[in-house]
């Protein structure tokens, strides 16, 4: 349809834009863009669809329950953790511009090809986040972070991967919830897509999504209250006295997704069991921090910006304090020097 005044194609709010089209259009806006992202992201969304299909059939196919093994960080591996990991490795493995893959479920990064052979990017991912919720059909997700490796001097696997979150060139997650959602940023805001199962495509539903600046919701595993540093306990006491609601699913993807759409603050502070925090910097905290900052929120590890942490290990843990700017500030007000 053509606009009679401008003779240009008419844009309506009803336009149907797939994630693939959206990325191609975004790439055309930047001179010199090579199409790299559409190539990588098409593999990730293909994997997302395949994992969604497995999750949807859980209980029908024999994919539920624990494998009886542990991953490198000591988590019990669910069958679907390993299945999802394999799906992502298979989908990304033949993308000629991906040099390195690193996963929560793999001990060390997998080098696919050197920079000279065209491997210009590293993709780091949590194949299935919240997998302990699978047996009860609660939302779970895949989280991914993309780093550029082409310009680095070293080809050592750890040097390719251990870059601060500020250097991520894209990040996102796929939430397998009551609908299948893909949230994506390439550093130009955050766009939300929903999988239309009938056509097999992720369709743009919320371009340039922003997080509400404030909302009286905190999301934390409050059962660990006694184990939190004093500052978090002071914050929770203050929130109790000030009309806050608590919401905690126990799947980071689902909790962050709600926080992005509705506002509030999501926290996983240091605890006695996890003095550094429980969540993993490279494939949980960094991608979520990029998304939330790109949506206008804040993402801290205690008082430090998560994205500025210099990583020292693929599986390193961090505390997280992520959400609406005013709500993160309320927590900060209660974190004294003892945090
Ligand atoms: P994963 O399933 O990838 O190991 O991650 C689980 C994480 C995260 O999704 C969630 O926020 C957190 O574990 C919940 O931990 P608690 O059960 O200690 O609250
Ligand atoms: Mn996880
Ligand atoms: Mn996981």
Short mmCIF file of N, CA, C and O in Angstrom, two decimals, residues 101-213:
data_model
loop_
_atom_site.label_atom_id
_atom_site.label_comp_id
_atom_site.label_asym_id
_atom_site.label_seq_id
_atom_site.Cartn_x
_atom_site.Cartn_y
_atom_site.Cartn_z
N UNK A 101 31.97 -20.78 21.07
CA UNK A 101 30.71 -20.98 21.79
C UNK A 101 31.06 -21.34 23.24
O UNK A 101 31.95 -22.16 23.47
N UNK A 102 30.35 -20.71 24.16
CA UNK A 102 30.59 -21.03 25.58
C UNK A 102 29.24 -21.08 26.27
O UNK A 102 28.37 -20.25 26.03
N UNK A 103 29.08 -22.09 27.14
CA UNK A 103 27.77 -22.37 27.72
C UNK A 103 27.88 -22.67 29.21
O UNK A 103 28.92 -23.16 29.68
N UNK A 104 26.78 -22.42 29.92
CA UNK A 104 26.70 -22.83 31.32
C UNK A 104 26.96 -24.33 31.45
O UNK A 104 27.53 -24.78 32.45
N UNK A 105 26.53 -25.08 30.47
CA UNK A 105 26.62 -26.54 30.58
C UNK A 105 27.93 -27.12 30.06
O UNK A 105 28.13 -28.32 30.08
N UNK A 106 28.84 -26.25 29.58
CA UNK A 106 30.14 -26.74 29.10
C UNK A 106 31.24 -26.24 30.01
O UNK A 106 31.21 -25.10 30.45
N UNK A 107 32.23 -27.10 30.29
CA UNK A 107 33.29 -26.69 31.22
C UNK A 107 34.12 -25.54 30.66
O UNK A 107 34.48 -24.62 31.36
N UNK A 108 34.44 -25.65 29.37
CA UNK A 108 35.33 -24.66 28.76
C UNK A 108 34.73 -24.21 27.42
O UNK A 108 33.89 -24.90 26.84
N UNK A 109 35.18 -23.05 26.90
CA UNK A 109 34.67 -22.59 25.59
C UNK A 109 35.04 -23.57 24.48
O UNK A 109 36.08 -24.23 24.54
N UNK A 110 34.16 -23.66 23.49
CA UNK A 110 34.42 -24.52 22.32
C UNK A 110 34.89 -23.61 21.19
O UNK A 110 34.18 -22.68 20.80
N UNK A 111 36.11 -23.87 20.71
CA UNK A 111 36.62 -23.06 19.61
C UNK A 111 36.20 -23.73 18.30
O UNK A 111 36.55 -24.88 18.03
N UNK A 112 35.44 -23.00 17.49
CA UNK A 112 34.96 -23.57 16.22
C UNK A 112 35.90 -23.22 15.08
O UNK A 112 36.20 -24.05 14.22
N UNK A 113 36.34 -21.98 15.05
CA UNK A 113 37.26 -21.55 14.00
C UNK A 113 37.97 -20.28 14.45
O UNK A 113 37.43 -19.52 15.27
N UNK A 114 39.17 -20.08 13.94
CA UNK A 114 39.96 -18.92 14.35
C UNK A 114 39.44 -17.68 13.64
O UNK A 114 38.64 -17.76 12.69
N UNK A 115 39.94 -16.54 14.09
CA UNK A 115 39.57 -15.28 13.46
C UNK A 115 39.99 -15.29 11.98
O UNK A 115 39.24 -14.86 11.10
N UNK A 116 41.17 -15.85 11.70
CA UNK A 116 41.66 -15.92 10.31
C UNK A 116 40.74 -16.78 9.45
O UNK A 116 40.60 -16.56 8.25
N UNK A 117 40.08 -17.74 10.10
CA UNK A 117 39.15 -18.62 9.35
C UNK A 117 37.74 -18.02 9.30
O UNK A 117 36.80 -18.68 8.86
N UNK A 118 37.61 -16.80 9.82
CA UNK A 118 36.30 -16.11 9.73
C UNK A 118 35.50 -16.12 11.01
O UNK A 118 34.39 -15.59 11.05
N UNK A 119 36.04 -16.70 12.08
CA UNK A 119 35.31 -16.72 13.36
C UNK A 119 35.43 -15.38 14.06
O UNK A 119 36.39 -15.14 14.78
N UNK A 120 34.48 -14.51 13.83
CA UNK A 120 34.58 -13.13 14.31
C UNK A 120 33.80 -12.87 15.59
O UNK A 120 33.88 -11.77 16.15
N UNK A 121 33.01 -13.84 16.03
CA UNK A 121 32.16 -13.60 17.20
C UNK A 121 32.21 -14.78 18.17
O UNK A 121 32.44 -15.93 17.76
N UNK A 122 31.94 -14.45 19.44
CA UNK A 122 31.74 -15.48 20.46
C UNK A 122 30.30 -15.37 20.93
O UNK A 122 29.79 -14.26 21.11
N UNK A 123 29.64 -16.50 21.08
CA UNK A 123 28.29 -16.52 21.64
C UNK A 123 28.35 -17.29 22.95
O UNK A 123 28.83 -18.43 22.99
N UNK A 124 27.90 -16.63 24.02
CA UNK A 124 27.94 -17.22 25.36
C UNK A 124 26.50 -17.36 25.83
O UNK A 124 25.72 -16.40 25.70
N UNK A 125 26.12 -18.51 26.35
CA UNK A 125 24.70 -18.69 26.63
C UNK A 125 24.42 -19.59 27.83
O UNK A 125 25.22 -20.44 28.21
N UNK A 126 23.26 -19.32 28.42
CA UNK A 126 22.65 -20.21 29.41
C UNK A 126 21.52 -20.90 28.64
O UNK A 126 20.51 -20.28 28.34
N UNK A 127 21.71 -22.18 28.26
CA UNK A 127 20.74 -22.80 27.35
C UNK A 127 19.34 -22.87 27.93
O UNK A 127 18.36 -22.67 27.21
N UNK A 128 19.26 -23.17 29.22
CA UNK A 128 17.93 -23.25 29.85
C UNK A 128 18.05 -22.72 31.27
O UNK A 128 18.63 -23.37 32.13
N UNK A 129 17.53 -21.53 31.45
CA UNK A 129 17.58 -20.89 32.76
C UNK A 129 16.31 -21.20 33.53
O UNK A 129 15.21 -21.15 32.97
N UNK A 130 16.48 -21.54 34.81
CA UNK A 130 15.31 -21.84 35.65
C UNK A 130 14.86 -23.27 35.48
O UNK A 130 13.72 -23.62 35.78
N UNK A 131 15.79 -24.14 35.03
CA UNK A 131 15.37 -25.49 34.63
C UNK A 131 14.84 -26.32 35.80
O UNK A 131 14.13 -27.30 35.57
N UNK A 132 15.14 -25.92 37.04
CA UNK A 132 14.56 -26.69 38.15
C UNK A 132 13.04 -26.48 38.23
O UNK A 132 12.35 -27.20 38.95
N UNK A 133 12.53 -25.49 37.49
CA UNK A 133 11.07 -25.24 37.45
C UNK A 133 10.34 -26.05 36.38
O UNK A 133 9.12 -25.98 36.26
N UNK A 134 11.12 -26.82 35.59
CA UNK A 134 10.50 -27.48 34.43
C UNK A 134 9.42 -28.48 34.82
O UNK A 134 8.39 -28.57 34.17
N UNK A 135 9.70 -29.22 35.91
CA UNK A 135 8.76 -30.29 36.28
C UNK A 135 7.39 -29.75 36.65
O UNK A 135 6.42 -30.50 36.69
N UNK A 136 7.32 -28.43 36.97
CA UNK A 136 6.03 -27.85 37.35
C UNK A 136 5.55 -26.83 36.32
O UNK A 136 4.70 -25.97 36.61
N UNK A 137 6.11 -26.91 35.10
CA UNK A 137 5.62 -26.13 33.96
C UNK A 137 5.65 -24.61 34.18
O UNK A 137 4.82 -23.88 33.65
N UNK A 138 6.65 -24.16 34.96
CA UNK A 138 6.81 -22.71 35.14
C UNK A 138 7.75 -22.19 34.05
O UNK A 138 8.58 -22.93 33.53
N UNK A 139 7.61 -20.90 33.70
CA UNK A 139 8.40 -20.32 32.62
C UNK A 139 9.90 -20.51 32.81
O UNK A 139 10.43 -20.35 33.90
N UNK A 140 10.58 -20.87 31.74
CA UNK A 140 12.04 -21.01 31.71
C UNK A 140 12.54 -20.25 30.49
O UNK A 140 11.74 -19.74 29.71
N UNK A 141 13.86 -20.15 30.34
CA UNK A 141 14.33 -19.34 29.21
C UNK A 141 15.74 -19.67 28.77
O UNK A 141 16.46 -20.41 29.43
N UNK A 142 16.12 -19.11 27.63
CA UNK A 142 17.49 -19.17 27.11
C UNK A 142 18.05 -17.75 27.13
O UNK A 142 17.36 -16.83 26.70
N UNK A 143 19.26 -17.58 27.65
CA UNK A 143 19.87 -16.25 27.70
C UNK A 143 21.14 -16.28 26.83
O UNK A 143 21.90 -17.25 26.89
N UNK A 144 21.38 -15.22 26.05
CA UNK A 144 22.59 -15.22 25.22
C UNK A 144 23.27 -13.85 25.18
O UNK A 144 22.62 -12.82 25.32
N UNK A 145 24.58 -13.91 24.99
CA UNK A 145 25.41 -12.72 24.92
C UNK A 145 26.35 -12.89 23.73
O UNK A 145 26.91 -13.97 23.54
N UNK A 146 26.50 -11.84 22.92
CA UNK A 146 27.38 -11.95 21.74
C UNK A 146 28.52 -10.94 21.88
O UNK A 146 28.29 -9.75 22.12
N UNK A 147 29.74 -11.44 21.75
CA UNK A 147 30.94 -10.60 21.83
C UNK A 147 31.67 -10.67 20.50
O UNK A 147 31.69 -11.73 19.85
N UNK A 148 32.32 -9.55 20.12
CA UNK A 148 33.12 -9.57 18.91
C UNK A 148 34.53 -9.99 19.29
O UNK A 148 35.09 -9.49 20.26
N UNK A 149 35.08 -10.90 18.54
CA UNK A 149 36.41 -11.42 18.86
C UNK A 149 37.42 -11.11 17.75
O UNK A 149 38.62 -11.31 17.93
N UNK A 150 36.91 -10.58 16.62
CA UNK A 150 37.75 -10.47 15.43
C UNK A 150 38.97 -9.58 15.63
O UNK A 150 40.03 -9.84 15.08
N UNK A 151 38.83 -8.52 16.44
CA UNK A 151 39.92 -7.53 16.51
C UNK A 151 40.88 -7.80 17.67
O UNK A 151 41.75 -6.99 17.94
N UNK A 152 40.68 -8.90 18.37
CA UNK A 152 41.54 -9.16 19.53
C UNK A 152 42.89 -9.71 19.08
O UNK A 152 42.98 -10.43 18.09
N UNK A 153 43.92 -9.35 19.86
CA UNK A 153 45.27 -9.82 19.49
C UNK A 153 45.45 -11.29 19.84
O UNK A 153 46.03 -12.06 19.09
N UNK A 154 44.92 -11.66 21.02
CA UNK A 154 45.13 -13.04 21.48
C UNK A 154 44.07 -13.97 20.89
O UNK A 154 42.95 -13.57 20.64
N UNK A 155 44.44 -15.20 20.67
CA UNK A 155 43.47 -16.21 20.22
C UNK A 155 43.20 -17.21 21.33
O UNK A 155 42.55 -18.23 21.13
N UNK A 156 43.75 -16.92 22.54
CA UNK A 156 43.52 -17.84 23.67
C UNK A 156 42.04 -17.81 24.02
O UNK A 156 41.45 -16.73 24.11
N UNK A 157 41.43 -19.00 24.21
CA UNK A 157 39.98 -19.05 24.44
C UNK A 157 39.52 -18.11 25.53
O UNK A 157 38.53 -17.39 25.39
N UNK A 158 40.28 -18.05 26.67
CA UNK A 158 39.81 -17.21 27.77
C UNK A 158 39.88 -15.73 27.41
O UNK A 158 39.02 -14.94 27.81
N UNK A 159 40.86 -15.33 26.60
CA UNK A 159 40.95 -13.91 26.22
C UNK A 159 39.81 -13.53 25.28
O UNK A 159 39.34 -12.39 25.27
N UNK A 160 39.37 -14.47 24.46
CA UNK A 160 38.28 -14.19 23.53
C UNK A 160 36.97 -13.97 24.30
O UNK A 160 36.15 -13.16 23.93
N UNK A 161 36.81 -14.73 25.39
CA UNK A 161 35.55 -14.73 26.13
C UNK A 161 35.52 -13.67 27.23
O UNK A 161 34.49 -13.04 27.45
N UNK A 162 36.64 -13.51 27.93
CA UNK A 162 36.61 -12.71 29.17
C UNK A 162 36.68 -11.21 28.89
O UNK A 162 37.64 -10.53 29.22
N UNK A 163 35.63 -10.71 28.28
CA UNK A 163 35.51 -9.28 27.98
C UNK A 163 34.41 -8.70 28.88
O UNK A 163 33.41 -9.37 29.12
N UNK A 164 34.57 -7.45 29.34
CA UNK A 164 33.50 -6.87 30.16
C UNK A 164 32.22 -6.71 29.36
O UNK A 164 32.24 -6.61 28.12
N UNK A 165 31.10 -6.69 30.08
CA UNK A 165 29.79 -6.63 29.43
C UNK A 165 29.58 -5.40 28.57
O UNK A 165 28.75 -5.42 27.64
N UNK A 166 30.33 -4.33 28.83
CA UNK A 166 30.19 -3.13 27.99
C UNK A 166 30.55 -3.45 26.53
O UNK A 166 30.15 -2.72 25.63
N UNK A 167 31.33 -4.52 26.30
CA UNK A 167 31.76 -4.84 24.94
C UNK A 167 30.81 -5.80 24.22
O UNK A 167 31.06 -6.18 23.08
N UNK A 168 29.72 -6.18 24.89
CA UNK A 168 28.74 -7.05 24.20
C UNK A 168 28.19 -6.28 23.00
O UNK A 168 27.86 -5.11 23.10
N UNK A 169 28.07 -6.96 21.86
CA UNK A 169 27.49 -6.30 20.69
C UNK A 169 26.01 -6.63 20.55
O UNK A 169 25.29 -5.95 19.82
N UNK A 170 25.56 -7.62 21.26
CA UNK A 170 24.13 -7.95 21.28
C UNK A 170 23.88 -8.87 22.47
O UNK A 170 24.80 -9.54 22.96
N UNK A 171 22.65 -8.84 22.93
CA UNK A 171 22.27 -9.73 24.02
C UNK A 171 20.77 -9.94 23.96
O UNK A 171 20.04 -9.11 23.38
N UNK A 172 20.31 -11.03 24.54
CA UNK A 172 18.87 -11.25 24.52
C UNK A 172 18.49 -12.49 25.31
O UNK A 172 19.35 -13.18 25.89
N UNK A 173 17.21 -12.74 25.34
CA UNK A 173 16.72 -13.98 25.93
C UNK A 173 15.47 -14.43 25.20
O UNK A 173 14.79 -13.63 24.53
N UNK A 174 15.22 -15.73 25.29
CA UNK A 174 13.95 -16.29 24.81
C UNK A 174 13.26 -16.85 26.04
O UNK A 174 13.85 -17.65 26.78
N UNK A 175 12.04 -16.41 26.31
CA UNK A 175 11.26 -16.89 27.45
C UNK A 175 10.23 -17.89 26.95
O UNK A 175 9.42 -17.57 26.06
N UNK A 176 10.29 -19.11 27.51
CA UNK A 176 9.29 -20.13 27.16
C UNK A 176 8.23 -20.07 28.25
O UNK A 176 8.31 -20.79 29.26
N UNK A 177 7.28 -19.16 28.11
CA UNK A 177 6.24 -18.96 29.10
C UNK A 177 4.89 -19.26 28.49
O UNK A 177 4.78 -20.09 27.59
N UNK A 178 3.87 -18.57 28.95
CA UNK A 178 2.54 -18.79 28.37
C UNK A 178 2.55 -18.40 26.89
O UNK A 178 1.76 -18.91 26.10
N UNK A 179 3.45 -17.49 26.52
CA UNK A 179 3.80 -17.32 25.11
C UNK A 179 5.32 -17.40 25.02
O UNK A 179 6.00 -17.33 26.05
N UNK A 180 5.84 -17.57 23.82
CA UNK A 180 7.30 -17.63 23.64
C UNK A 180 7.74 -16.25 23.19
O UNK A 180 7.32 -15.76 22.13
N UNK A 181 8.58 -15.62 24.01
CA UNK A 181 8.97 -14.23 23.77
C UNK A 181 10.46 -14.17 23.53
O UNK A 181 11.23 -14.84 24.21
N UNK A 182 10.89 -13.34 22.57
CA UNK A 182 12.32 -13.07 22.40
C UNK A 182 12.54 -11.58 22.65
O UNK A 182 11.91 -10.74 22.02
N UNK A 183 13.41 -11.27 23.60
CA UNK A 183 13.79 -9.89 23.89
C UNK A 183 15.21 -9.71 23.38
O UNK A 183 16.07 -10.54 23.68
N UNK A 184 15.44 -8.64 22.63
CA UNK A 184 16.72 -8.52 21.93
C UNK A 184 17.23 -7.09 21.96
O UNK A 184 16.45 -6.15 21.78
N UNK A 185 18.54 -6.93 22.19
CA UNK A 185 19.17 -5.62 21.97
C UNK A 185 20.46 -5.80 21.19
O UNK A 185 21.22 -6.75 21.43
N UNK A 186 20.67 -4.90 20.24
CA UNK A 186 21.97 -4.84 19.56
C UNK A 186 22.63 -3.50 19.90
O UNK A 186 23.47 -3.00 19.16
N UNK A 187 22.21 -2.93 21.03
CA UNK A 187 22.81 -1.67 21.47
C UNK A 187 22.06 -0.44 21.00
O UNK A 187 22.53 0.68 21.15
N UNK A 188 20.90 -0.65 20.40
CA UNK A 188 20.07 0.48 19.93
C UNK A 188 18.67 0.33 20.50
O UNK A 188 17.68 0.32 19.77
N UNK A 189 18.56 0.17 21.80
CA UNK A 189 17.26 -0.04 22.44
C UNK A 189 16.93 -1.53 22.50
O UNK A 189 17.74 -2.38 22.08
N UNK A 190 15.76 -1.81 23.02
CA UNK A 190 15.33 -3.21 23.22
C UNK A 190 14.04 -3.44 22.45
O UNK A 190 13.11 -2.63 22.51
N UNK A 191 13.99 -4.54 21.73
CA UNK A 191 12.78 -4.89 20.98
C UNK A 191 12.26 -6.22 21.46
O UNK A 191 13.04 -7.14 21.75
N UNK A 192 10.93 -6.31 21.52
CA UNK A 192 10.30 -7.55 22.02
C UNK A 192 9.52 -8.22 20.89
O UNK A 192 8.74 -7.56 20.19
N UNK A 193 9.75 -9.51 20.74
CA UNK A 193 9.10 -10.31 19.70
C UNK A 193 8.35 -11.47 20.36
O UNK A 193 8.79 -11.98 21.38
N UNK A 194 7.25 -11.87 19.75
CA UNK A 194 6.51 -13.04 20.24
C UNK A 194 6.47 -14.07 19.12
O UNK A 194 6.27 -13.71 17.94
N UNK A 195 6.68 -15.34 19.47
CA UNK A 195 6.64 -16.39 18.46
C UNK A 195 5.20 -16.66 18.04
O UNK A 195 4.36 -17.01 18.87
N UNK A 196 4.93 -16.42 16.77
CA UNK A 196 3.63 -16.80 16.22
C UNK A 196 3.77 -18.24 15.73
O UNK A 196 4.38 -18.50 14.70
N UNK A 197 3.23 -19.17 16.54
CA UNK A 197 3.43 -20.59 16.25
C UNK A 197 2.84 -20.96 14.89
O UNK A 197 3.35 -21.84 14.21
N UNK A 198 1.80 -20.23 14.48
CA UNK A 198 1.11 -20.62 13.25
C UNK A 198 1.97 -20.36 12.01
O UNK A 198 1.81 -21.03 11.00
N UNK A 199 2.87 -19.36 12.08
CA UNK A 199 3.74 -19.11 10.92
C UNK A 199 5.20 -19.41 11.23
O UNK A 199 6.07 -19.26 10.37
N UNK A 200 5.48 -19.79 12.48
CA UNK A 200 6.84 -20.18 12.85
C UNK A 200 7.82 -19.03 12.86
O UNK A 200 9.01 -19.22 12.63
N UNK A 201 7.33 -17.81 13.15
CA UNK A 201 8.24 -16.66 13.14
C UNK A 201 8.04 -15.81 14.39
O UNK A 201 6.92 -15.69 14.90
N UNK A 202 9.15 -15.24 14.86
CA UNK A 202 9.06 -14.25 15.94
C UNK A 202 8.63 -12.93 15.32
O UNK A 202 9.26 -12.44 14.37
N UNK A 203 7.56 -12.35 15.85
CA UNK A 203 6.98 -11.14 15.27
C UNK A 203 7.17 -9.98 16.25
O UNK A 203 6.96 -10.13 17.47
N UNK A 204 7.58 -8.83 15.72
CA UNK A 204 7.82 -7.65 16.56
C UNK A 204 6.52 -7.18 17.19
O UNK A 204 5.55 -6.90 16.49
N UNK A 205 6.49 -7.10 18.52
CA UNK A 205 5.27 -6.61 19.20
C UNK A 205 5.51 -5.33 20.00
O UNK A 205 4.59 -4.55 20.21
N UNK A 206 6.73 -5.13 20.49
CA UNK A 206 7.02 -3.90 21.24
C UNK A 206 8.40 -3.38 20.83
O UNK A 206 9.42 -3.78 21.42
N UNK A 207 8.46 -2.47 19.84
CA UNK A 207 9.76 -1.89 19.50
C UNK A 207 10.17 -0.86 20.56
O UNK A 207 9.31 -0.23 21.19
N UNK A 208 11.47 -0.74 20.78
CA UNK A 208 12.03 0.27 21.70
C UNK A 208 11.30 0.27 23.04
O UNK A 208 10.77 1.29 23.48
N UNK A 209 11.28 -0.90 23.65
CA UNK A 209 10.61 -1.06 24.94
C UNK A 209 11.39 -0.33 26.04
O UNK A 209 12.61 -0.37 26.07
N UNK A 210 10.67 0.34 26.94
CA UNK A 210 11.34 0.97 28.09
C UNK A 210 10.76 0.42 29.38
O UNK A 210 9.56 0.12 29.46
N UNK A 211 11.60 0.33 30.39
CA UNK A 211 11.17 -0.18 31.70
C UNK A 211 10.49 0.95 32.46
O UNK A 211 10.95 2.10 32.39
N UNK A 212 9.38 0.68 33.17
CA UNK A 212 8.79 1.73 33.99
C UNK A 212 9.83 2.27 34.99
O UNK A 212 10.64 1.49 35.51
N UNK A 213 9.83 3.57 35.24
CA UNK A 213 10.89 4.15 36.08
C UNK A 213 10.73 3.76 37.55
O UNK A 213 11.69 3.78 38.31
#
